[in-house]
Short mmCIF file of N, CA, C and O in Angstrom, two decimals:
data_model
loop_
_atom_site.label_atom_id
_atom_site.label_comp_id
_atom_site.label_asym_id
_atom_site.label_seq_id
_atom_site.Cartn_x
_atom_site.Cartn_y
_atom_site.Cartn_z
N UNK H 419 30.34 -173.37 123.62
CA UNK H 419 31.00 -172.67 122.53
C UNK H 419 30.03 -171.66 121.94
O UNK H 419 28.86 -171.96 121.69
N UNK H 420 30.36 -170.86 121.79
CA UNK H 420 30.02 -169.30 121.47
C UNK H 420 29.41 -169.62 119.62
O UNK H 420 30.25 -169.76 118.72
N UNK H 421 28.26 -169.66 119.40
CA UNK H 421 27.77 -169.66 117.73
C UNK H 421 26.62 -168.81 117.73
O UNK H 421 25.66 -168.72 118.50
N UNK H 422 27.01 -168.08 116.44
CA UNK H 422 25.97 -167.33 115.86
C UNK H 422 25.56 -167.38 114.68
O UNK H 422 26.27 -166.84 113.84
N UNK H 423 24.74 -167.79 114.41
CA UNK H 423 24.13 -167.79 112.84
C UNK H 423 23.36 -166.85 112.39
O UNK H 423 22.41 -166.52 113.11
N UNK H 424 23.54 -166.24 111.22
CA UNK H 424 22.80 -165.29 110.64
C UNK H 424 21.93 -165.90 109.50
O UNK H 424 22.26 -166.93 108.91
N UNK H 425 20.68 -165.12 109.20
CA UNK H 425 19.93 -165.50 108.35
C UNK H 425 18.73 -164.25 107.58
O UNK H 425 18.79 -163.17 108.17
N UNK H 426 17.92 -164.27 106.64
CA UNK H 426 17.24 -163.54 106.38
C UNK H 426 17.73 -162.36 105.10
O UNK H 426 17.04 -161.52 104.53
N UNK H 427 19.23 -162.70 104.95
CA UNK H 427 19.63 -162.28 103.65
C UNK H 427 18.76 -162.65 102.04
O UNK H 427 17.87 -163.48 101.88
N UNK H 428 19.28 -161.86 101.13
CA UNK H 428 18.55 -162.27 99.74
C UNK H 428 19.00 -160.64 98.76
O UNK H 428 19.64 -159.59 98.89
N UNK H 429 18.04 -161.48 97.63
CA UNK H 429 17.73 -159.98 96.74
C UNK H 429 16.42 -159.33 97.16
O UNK H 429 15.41 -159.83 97.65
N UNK H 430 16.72 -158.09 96.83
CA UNK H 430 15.72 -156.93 97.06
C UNK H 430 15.70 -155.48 96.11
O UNK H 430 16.76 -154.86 95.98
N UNK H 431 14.61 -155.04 95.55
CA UNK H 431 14.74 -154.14 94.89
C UNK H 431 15.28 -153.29 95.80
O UNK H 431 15.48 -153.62 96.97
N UNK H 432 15.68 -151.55 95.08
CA UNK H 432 15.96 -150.81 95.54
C UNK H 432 14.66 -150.01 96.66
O UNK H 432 13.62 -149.64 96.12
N UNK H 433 14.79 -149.86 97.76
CA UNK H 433 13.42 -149.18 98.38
C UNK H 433 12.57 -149.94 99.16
O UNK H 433 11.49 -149.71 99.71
N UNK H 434 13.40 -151.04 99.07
CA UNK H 434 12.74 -152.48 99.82
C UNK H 434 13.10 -152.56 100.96
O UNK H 434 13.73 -151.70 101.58
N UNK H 435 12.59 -153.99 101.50
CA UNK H 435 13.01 -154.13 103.11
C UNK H 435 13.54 -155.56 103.21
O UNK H 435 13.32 -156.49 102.43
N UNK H 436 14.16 -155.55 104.15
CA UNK H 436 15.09 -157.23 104.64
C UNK H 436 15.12 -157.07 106.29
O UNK H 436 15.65 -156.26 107.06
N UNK H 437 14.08 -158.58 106.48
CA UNK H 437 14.82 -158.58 108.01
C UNK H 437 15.98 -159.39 108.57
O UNK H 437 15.44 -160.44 108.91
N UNK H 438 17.04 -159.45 108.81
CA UNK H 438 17.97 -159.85 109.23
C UNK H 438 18.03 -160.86 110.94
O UNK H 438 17.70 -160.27 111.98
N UNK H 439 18.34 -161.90 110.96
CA UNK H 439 18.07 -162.39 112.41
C UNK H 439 20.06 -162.92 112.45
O UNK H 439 20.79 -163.04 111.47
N UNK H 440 20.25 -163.04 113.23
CA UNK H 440 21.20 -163.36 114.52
C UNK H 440 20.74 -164.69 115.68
O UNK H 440 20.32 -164.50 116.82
N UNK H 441 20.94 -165.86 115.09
CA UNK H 441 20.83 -166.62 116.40
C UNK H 441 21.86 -167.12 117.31
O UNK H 441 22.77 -167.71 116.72
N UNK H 442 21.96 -167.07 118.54
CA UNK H 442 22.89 -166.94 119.54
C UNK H 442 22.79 -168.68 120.06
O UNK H 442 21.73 -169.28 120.22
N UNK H 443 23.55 -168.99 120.16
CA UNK H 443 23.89 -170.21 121.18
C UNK H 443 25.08 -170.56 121.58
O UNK H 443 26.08 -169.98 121.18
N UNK H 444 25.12 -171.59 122.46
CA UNK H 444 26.28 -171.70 123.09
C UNK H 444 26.90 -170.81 124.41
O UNK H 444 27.88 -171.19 125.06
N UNK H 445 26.14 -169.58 124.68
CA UNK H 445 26.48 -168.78 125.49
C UNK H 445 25.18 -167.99 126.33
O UNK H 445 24.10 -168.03 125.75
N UNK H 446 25.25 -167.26 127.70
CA UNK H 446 24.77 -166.69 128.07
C UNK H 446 24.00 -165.42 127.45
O UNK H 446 24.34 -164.34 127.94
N UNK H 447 22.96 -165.37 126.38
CA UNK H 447 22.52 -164.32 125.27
C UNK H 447 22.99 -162.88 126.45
O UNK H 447 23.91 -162.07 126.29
N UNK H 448 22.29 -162.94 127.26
CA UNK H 448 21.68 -161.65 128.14
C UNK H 448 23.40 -161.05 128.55
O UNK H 448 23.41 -159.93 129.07
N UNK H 449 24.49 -161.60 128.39
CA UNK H 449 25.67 -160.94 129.48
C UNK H 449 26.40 -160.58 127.68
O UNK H 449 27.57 -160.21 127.64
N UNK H 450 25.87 -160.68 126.79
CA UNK H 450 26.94 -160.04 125.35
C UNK H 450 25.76 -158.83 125.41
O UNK H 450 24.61 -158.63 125.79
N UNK H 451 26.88 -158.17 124.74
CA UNK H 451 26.46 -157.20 123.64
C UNK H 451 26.32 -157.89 122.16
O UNK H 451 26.66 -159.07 122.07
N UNK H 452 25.77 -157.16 120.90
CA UNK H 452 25.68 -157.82 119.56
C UNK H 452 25.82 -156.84 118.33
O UNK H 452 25.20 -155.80 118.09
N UNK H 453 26.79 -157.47 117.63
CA UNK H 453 26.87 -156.14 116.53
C UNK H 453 26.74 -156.41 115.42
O UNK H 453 27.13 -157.52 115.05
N UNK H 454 26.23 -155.62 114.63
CA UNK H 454 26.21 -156.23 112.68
C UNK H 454 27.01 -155.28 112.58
O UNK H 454 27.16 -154.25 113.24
N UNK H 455 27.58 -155.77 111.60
CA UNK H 455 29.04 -155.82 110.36
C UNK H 455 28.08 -155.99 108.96
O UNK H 455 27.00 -156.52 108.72
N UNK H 456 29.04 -155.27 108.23
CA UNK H 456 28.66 -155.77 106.66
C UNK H 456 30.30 -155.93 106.15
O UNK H 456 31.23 -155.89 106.95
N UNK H 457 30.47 -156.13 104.70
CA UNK H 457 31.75 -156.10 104.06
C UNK H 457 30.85 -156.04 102.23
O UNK H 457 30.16 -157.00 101.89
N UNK H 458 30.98 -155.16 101.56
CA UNK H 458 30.68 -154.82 100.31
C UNK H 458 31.96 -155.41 99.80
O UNK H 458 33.04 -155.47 100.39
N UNK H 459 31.60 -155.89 98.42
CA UNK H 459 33.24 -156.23 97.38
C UNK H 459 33.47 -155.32 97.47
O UNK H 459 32.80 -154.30 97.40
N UNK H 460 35.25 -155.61 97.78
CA UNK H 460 36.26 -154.72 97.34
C UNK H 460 36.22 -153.88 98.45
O UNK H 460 37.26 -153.23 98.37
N UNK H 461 35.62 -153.52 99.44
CA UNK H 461 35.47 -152.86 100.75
C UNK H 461 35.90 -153.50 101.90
O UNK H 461 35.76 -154.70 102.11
N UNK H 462 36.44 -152.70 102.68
CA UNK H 462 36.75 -153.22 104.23
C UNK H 462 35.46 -153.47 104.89
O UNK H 462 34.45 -152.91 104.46
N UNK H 463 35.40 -154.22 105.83
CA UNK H 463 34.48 -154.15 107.17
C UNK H 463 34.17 -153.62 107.52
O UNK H 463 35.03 -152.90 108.02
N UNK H 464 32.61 -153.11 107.81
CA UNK H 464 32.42 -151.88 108.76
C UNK H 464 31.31 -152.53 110.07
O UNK H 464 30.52 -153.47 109.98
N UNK H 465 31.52 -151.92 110.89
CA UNK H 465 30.61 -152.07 111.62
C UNK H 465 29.16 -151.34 111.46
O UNK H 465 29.51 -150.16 111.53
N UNK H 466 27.98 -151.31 111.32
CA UNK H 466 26.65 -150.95 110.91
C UNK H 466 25.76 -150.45 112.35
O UNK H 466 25.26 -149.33 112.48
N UNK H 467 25.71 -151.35 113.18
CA UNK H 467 25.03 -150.98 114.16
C UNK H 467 24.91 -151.89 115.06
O UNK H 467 24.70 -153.01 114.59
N UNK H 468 25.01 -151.78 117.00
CA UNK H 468 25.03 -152.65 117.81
C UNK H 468 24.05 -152.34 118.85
O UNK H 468 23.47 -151.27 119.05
N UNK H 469 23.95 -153.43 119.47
CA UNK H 469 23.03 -152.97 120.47
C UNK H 469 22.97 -153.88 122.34
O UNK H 469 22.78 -155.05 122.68
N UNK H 470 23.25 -152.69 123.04
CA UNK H 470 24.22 -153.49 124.51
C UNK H 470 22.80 -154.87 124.82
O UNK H 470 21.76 -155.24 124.28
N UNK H 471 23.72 -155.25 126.18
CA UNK H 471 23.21 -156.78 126.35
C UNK H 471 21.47 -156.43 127.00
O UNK H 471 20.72 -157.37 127.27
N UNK H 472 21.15 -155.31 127.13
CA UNK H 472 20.00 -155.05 128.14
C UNK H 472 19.27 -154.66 126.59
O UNK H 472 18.04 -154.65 126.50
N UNK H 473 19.73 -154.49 125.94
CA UNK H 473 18.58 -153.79 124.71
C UNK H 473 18.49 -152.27 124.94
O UNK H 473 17.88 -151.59 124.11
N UNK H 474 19.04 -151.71 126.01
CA UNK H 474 18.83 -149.94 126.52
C UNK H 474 19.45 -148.90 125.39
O UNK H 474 19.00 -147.81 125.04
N UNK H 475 20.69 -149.63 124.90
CA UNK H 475 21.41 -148.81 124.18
C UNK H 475 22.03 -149.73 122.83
O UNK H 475 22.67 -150.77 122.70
N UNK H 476 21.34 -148.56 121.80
CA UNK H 476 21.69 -149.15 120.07
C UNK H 476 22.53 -147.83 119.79
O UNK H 476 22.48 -146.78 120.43
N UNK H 477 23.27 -148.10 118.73
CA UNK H 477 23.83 -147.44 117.81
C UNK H 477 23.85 -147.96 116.64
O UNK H 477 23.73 -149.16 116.41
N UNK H 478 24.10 -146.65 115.38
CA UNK H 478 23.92 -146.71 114.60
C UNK H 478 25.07 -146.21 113.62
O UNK H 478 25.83 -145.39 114.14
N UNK H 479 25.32 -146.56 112.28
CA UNK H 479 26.18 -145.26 111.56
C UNK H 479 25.25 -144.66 110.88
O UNK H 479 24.08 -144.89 110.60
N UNK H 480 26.46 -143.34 110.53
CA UNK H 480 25.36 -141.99 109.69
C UNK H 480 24.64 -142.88 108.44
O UNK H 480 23.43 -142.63 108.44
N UNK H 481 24.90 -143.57 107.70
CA UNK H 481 24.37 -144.11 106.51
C UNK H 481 23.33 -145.23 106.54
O UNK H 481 22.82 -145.66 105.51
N UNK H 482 23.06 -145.65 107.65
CA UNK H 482 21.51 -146.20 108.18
C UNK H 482 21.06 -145.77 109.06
O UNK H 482 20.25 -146.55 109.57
N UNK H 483 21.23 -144.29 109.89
CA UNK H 483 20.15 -143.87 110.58
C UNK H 483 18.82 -143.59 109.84
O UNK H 483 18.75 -143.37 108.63
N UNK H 484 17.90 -143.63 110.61
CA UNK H 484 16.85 -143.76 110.16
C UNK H 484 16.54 -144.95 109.67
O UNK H 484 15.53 -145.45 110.15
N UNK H 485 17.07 -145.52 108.90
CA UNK H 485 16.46 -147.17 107.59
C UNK H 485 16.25 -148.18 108.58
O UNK H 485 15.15 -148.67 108.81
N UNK H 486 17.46 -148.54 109.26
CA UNK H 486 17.79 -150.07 110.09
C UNK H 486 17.63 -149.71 111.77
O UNK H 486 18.00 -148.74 112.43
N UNK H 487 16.95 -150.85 112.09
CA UNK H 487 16.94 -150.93 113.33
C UNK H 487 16.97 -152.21 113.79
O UNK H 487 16.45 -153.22 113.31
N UNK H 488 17.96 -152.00 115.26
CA UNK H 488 18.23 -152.83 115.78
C UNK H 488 17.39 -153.66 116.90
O UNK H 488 16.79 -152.83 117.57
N UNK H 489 17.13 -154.91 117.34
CA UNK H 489 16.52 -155.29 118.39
C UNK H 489 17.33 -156.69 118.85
O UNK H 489 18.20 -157.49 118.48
N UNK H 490 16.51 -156.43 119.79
CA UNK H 490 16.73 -158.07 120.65
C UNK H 490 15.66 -159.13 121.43
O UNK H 490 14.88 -158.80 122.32
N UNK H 491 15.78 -160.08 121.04
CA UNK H 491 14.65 -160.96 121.81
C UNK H 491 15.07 -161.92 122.72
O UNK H 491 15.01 -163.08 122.33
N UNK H 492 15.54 -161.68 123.99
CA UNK H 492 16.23 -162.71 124.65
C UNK H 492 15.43 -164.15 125.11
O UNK H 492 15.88 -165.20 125.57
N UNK H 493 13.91 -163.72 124.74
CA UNK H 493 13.51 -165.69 124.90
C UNK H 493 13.90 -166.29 123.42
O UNK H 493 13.68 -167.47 123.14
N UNK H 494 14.41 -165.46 122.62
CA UNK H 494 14.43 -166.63 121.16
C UNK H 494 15.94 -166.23 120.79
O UNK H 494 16.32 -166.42 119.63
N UNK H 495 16.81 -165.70 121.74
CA UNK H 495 18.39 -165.73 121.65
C UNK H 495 18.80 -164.88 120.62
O UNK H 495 19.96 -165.03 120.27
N UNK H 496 17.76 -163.49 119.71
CA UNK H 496 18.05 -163.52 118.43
C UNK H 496 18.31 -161.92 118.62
O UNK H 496 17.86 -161.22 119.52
N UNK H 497 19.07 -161.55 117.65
CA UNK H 497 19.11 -160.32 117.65
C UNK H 497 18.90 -159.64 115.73
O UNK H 497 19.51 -159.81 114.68
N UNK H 498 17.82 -158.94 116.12
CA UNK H 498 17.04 -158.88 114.40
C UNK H 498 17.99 -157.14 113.80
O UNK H 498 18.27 -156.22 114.57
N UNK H 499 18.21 -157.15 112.69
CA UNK H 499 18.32 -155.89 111.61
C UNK H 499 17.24 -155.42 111.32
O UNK H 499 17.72 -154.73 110.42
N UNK H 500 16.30 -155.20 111.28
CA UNK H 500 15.17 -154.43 110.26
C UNK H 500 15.98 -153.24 109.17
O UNK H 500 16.49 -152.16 109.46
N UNK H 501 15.85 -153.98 107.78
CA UNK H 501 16.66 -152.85 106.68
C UNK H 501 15.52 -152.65 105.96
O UNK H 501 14.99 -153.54 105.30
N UNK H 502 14.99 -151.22 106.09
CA UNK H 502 14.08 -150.63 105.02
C UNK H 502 14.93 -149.64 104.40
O UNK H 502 16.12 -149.34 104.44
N UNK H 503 13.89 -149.25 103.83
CA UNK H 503 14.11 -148.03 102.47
C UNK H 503 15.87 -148.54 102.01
O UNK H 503 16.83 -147.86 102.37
N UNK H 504 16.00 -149.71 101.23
CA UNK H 504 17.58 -150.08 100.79
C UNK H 504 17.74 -149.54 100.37
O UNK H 504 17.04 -148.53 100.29
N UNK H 505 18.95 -149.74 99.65
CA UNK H 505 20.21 -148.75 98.78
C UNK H 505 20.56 -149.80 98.20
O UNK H 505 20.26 -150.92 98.61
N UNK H 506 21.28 -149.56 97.10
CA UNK H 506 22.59 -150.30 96.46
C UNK H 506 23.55 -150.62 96.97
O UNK H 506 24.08 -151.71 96.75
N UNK H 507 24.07 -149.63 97.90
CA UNK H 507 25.44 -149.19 98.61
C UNK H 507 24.81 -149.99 100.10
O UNK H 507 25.35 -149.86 101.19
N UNK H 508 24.01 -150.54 99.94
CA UNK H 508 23.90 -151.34 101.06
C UNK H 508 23.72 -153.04 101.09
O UNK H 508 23.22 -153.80 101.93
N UNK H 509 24.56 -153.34 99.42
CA UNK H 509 24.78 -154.50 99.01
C UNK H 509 25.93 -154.78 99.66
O UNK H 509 26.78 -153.89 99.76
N UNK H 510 26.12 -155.87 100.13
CA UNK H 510 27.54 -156.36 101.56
C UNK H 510 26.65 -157.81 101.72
O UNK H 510 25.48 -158.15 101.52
N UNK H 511 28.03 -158.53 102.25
CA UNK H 511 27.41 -159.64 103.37
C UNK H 511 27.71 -159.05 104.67
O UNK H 511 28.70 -158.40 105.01
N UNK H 512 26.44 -159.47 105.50
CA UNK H 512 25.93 -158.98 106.71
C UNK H 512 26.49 -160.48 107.81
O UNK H 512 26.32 -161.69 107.64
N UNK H 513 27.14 -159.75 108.87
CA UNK H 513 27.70 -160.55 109.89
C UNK H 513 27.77 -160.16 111.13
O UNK H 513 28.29 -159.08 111.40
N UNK H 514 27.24 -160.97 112.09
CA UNK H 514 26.54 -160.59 113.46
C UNK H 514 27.86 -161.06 113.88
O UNK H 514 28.58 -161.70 113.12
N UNK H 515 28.25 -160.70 115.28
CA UNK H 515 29.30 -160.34 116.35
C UNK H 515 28.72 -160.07 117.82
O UNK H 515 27.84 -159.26 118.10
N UNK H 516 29.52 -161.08 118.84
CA UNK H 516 29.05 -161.05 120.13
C UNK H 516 30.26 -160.60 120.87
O UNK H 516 31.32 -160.90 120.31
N UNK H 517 30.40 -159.77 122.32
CA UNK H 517 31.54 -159.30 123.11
C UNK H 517 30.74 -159.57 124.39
O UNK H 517 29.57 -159.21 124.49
N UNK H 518 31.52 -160.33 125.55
CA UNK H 518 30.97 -159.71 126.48
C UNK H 518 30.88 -158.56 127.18
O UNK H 518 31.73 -157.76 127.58
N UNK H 519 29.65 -158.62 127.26
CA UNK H 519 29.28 -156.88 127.85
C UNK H 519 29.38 -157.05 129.66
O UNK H 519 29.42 -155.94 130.18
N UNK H 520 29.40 -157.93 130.42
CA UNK H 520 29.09 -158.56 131.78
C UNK H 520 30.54 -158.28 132.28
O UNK H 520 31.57 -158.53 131.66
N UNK H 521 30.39 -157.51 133.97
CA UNK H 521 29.35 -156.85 134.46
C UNK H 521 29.08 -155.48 133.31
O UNK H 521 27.94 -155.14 133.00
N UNK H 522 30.10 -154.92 132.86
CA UNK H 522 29.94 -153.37 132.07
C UNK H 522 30.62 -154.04 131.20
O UNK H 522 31.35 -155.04 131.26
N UNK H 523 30.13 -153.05 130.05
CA UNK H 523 31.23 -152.68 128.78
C UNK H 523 30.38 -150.95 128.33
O UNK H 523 29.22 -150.55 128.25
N UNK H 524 32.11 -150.20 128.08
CA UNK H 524 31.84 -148.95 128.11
C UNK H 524 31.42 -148.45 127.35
O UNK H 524 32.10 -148.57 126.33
N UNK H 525 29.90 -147.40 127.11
CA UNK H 525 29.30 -147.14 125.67
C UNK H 525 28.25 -148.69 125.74
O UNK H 525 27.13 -148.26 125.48
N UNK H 526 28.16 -149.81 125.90
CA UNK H 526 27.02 -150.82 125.88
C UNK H 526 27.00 -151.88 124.87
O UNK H 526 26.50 -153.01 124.87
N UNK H 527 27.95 -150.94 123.63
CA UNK H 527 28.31 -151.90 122.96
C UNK H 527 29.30 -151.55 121.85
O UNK H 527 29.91 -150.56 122.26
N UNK H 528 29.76 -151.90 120.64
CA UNK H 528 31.11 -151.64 120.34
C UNK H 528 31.48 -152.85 118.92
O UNK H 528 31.25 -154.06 118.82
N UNK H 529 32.16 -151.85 117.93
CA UNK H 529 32.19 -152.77 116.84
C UNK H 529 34.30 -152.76 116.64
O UNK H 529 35.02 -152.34 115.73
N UNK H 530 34.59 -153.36 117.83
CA UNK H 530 35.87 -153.79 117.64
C UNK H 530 36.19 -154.85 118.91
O UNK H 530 35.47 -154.91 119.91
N UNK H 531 37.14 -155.52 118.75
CA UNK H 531 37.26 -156.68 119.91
C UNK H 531 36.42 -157.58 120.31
O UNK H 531 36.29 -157.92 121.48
N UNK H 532 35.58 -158.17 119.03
CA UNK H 532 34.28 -158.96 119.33
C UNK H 532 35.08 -160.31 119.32
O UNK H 532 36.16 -160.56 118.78
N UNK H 533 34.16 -161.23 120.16
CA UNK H 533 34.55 -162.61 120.51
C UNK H 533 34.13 -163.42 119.42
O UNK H 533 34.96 -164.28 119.15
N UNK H 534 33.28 -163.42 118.82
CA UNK H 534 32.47 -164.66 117.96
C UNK H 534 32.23 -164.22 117.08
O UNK H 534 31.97 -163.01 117.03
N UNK H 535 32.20 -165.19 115.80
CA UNK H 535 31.46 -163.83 114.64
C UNK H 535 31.06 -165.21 114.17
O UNK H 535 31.57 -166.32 114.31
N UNK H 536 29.25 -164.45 113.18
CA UNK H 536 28.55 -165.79 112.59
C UNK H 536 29.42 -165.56 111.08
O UNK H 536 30.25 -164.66 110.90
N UNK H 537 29.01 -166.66 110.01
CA UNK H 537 29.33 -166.51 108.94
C UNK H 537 29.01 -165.87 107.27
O UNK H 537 29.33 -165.98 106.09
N UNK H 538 28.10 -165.12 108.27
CA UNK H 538 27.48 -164.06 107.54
C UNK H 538 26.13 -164.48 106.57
O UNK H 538 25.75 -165.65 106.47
N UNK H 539 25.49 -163.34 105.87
CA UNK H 539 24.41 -163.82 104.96
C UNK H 539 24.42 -162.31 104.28
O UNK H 539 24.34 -161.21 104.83
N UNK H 540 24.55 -162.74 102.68
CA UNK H 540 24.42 -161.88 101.84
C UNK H 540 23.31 -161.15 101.19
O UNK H 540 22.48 -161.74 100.49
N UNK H 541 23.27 -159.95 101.40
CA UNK H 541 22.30 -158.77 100.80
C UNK H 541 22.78 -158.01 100.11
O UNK H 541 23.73 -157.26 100.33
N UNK H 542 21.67 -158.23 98.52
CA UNK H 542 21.81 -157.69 97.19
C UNK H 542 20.50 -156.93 97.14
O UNK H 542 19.33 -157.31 97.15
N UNK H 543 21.26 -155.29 97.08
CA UNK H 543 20.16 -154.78 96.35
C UNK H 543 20.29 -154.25 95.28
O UNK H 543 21.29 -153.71 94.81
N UNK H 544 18.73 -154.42 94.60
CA UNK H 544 19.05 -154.44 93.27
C UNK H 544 17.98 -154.51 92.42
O UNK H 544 17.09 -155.28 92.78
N UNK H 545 17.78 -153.75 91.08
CA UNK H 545 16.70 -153.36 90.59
C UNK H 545 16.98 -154.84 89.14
O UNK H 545 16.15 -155.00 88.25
#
């Protein structure tokens, strides 16, 4: 069975940093792709940034290029956020998402039609 747990949420001033982890079990890490999601009150879902099952190809949206980056560590199943330079507007709970990517998935990875989703972990920023 397909589980992901997220962790590494909290408070943070404005200008700060949060690392975010993703742990994978239950499944083959290396044949998904992995995506973070956030959801701000009162906001829909967005997808933030993913990154395919080889680690070759990340994406990003316009409003954390540059800040967040994505990785992957397939001996520790995890797939990390790095969030520097925060925002306010980047207060949401944060929720990791797995698809299989095996043999292809088009683009590498993709923030719709995900199989699993963890149960998120909340990030407040905030002075």
């Amino acid at each position: 069975q397909l589980q992901l747990v997220e962790s590494g949420g909290g408070l943070v001033q404005p200008g700060g940093s949060l690392r975010l982890s993703c742990a994978a079990s239950g499944f083959t890490f290396d044949d998904y792709a992995i995506s973070w999601f956030r959801q701000a009150p009162g906001k829909e879902r967005e997808g933030v940034s993913c990154i395919s099952r080889g680690g070759g190809r990340r994406n990003y949206i316009d409003s954390v290029k540059g800040r967040f980056t994505i990785s992957r560590d397939s001996a520790k199943n995890t797939v990390y956020l790095q969030m520097n330079s925060l925002l306010s507007e980047d207060t949401a709970v944060y929720y990791c998402a797995a698809v299989l990517a095996r043999p292809t998935l088009p683009g590498g990875c993709r923030y719709y039609g995900m199989e699993s989703w963890g149960k998120g972990t909340l990030v407040t920023v905030s002075a």
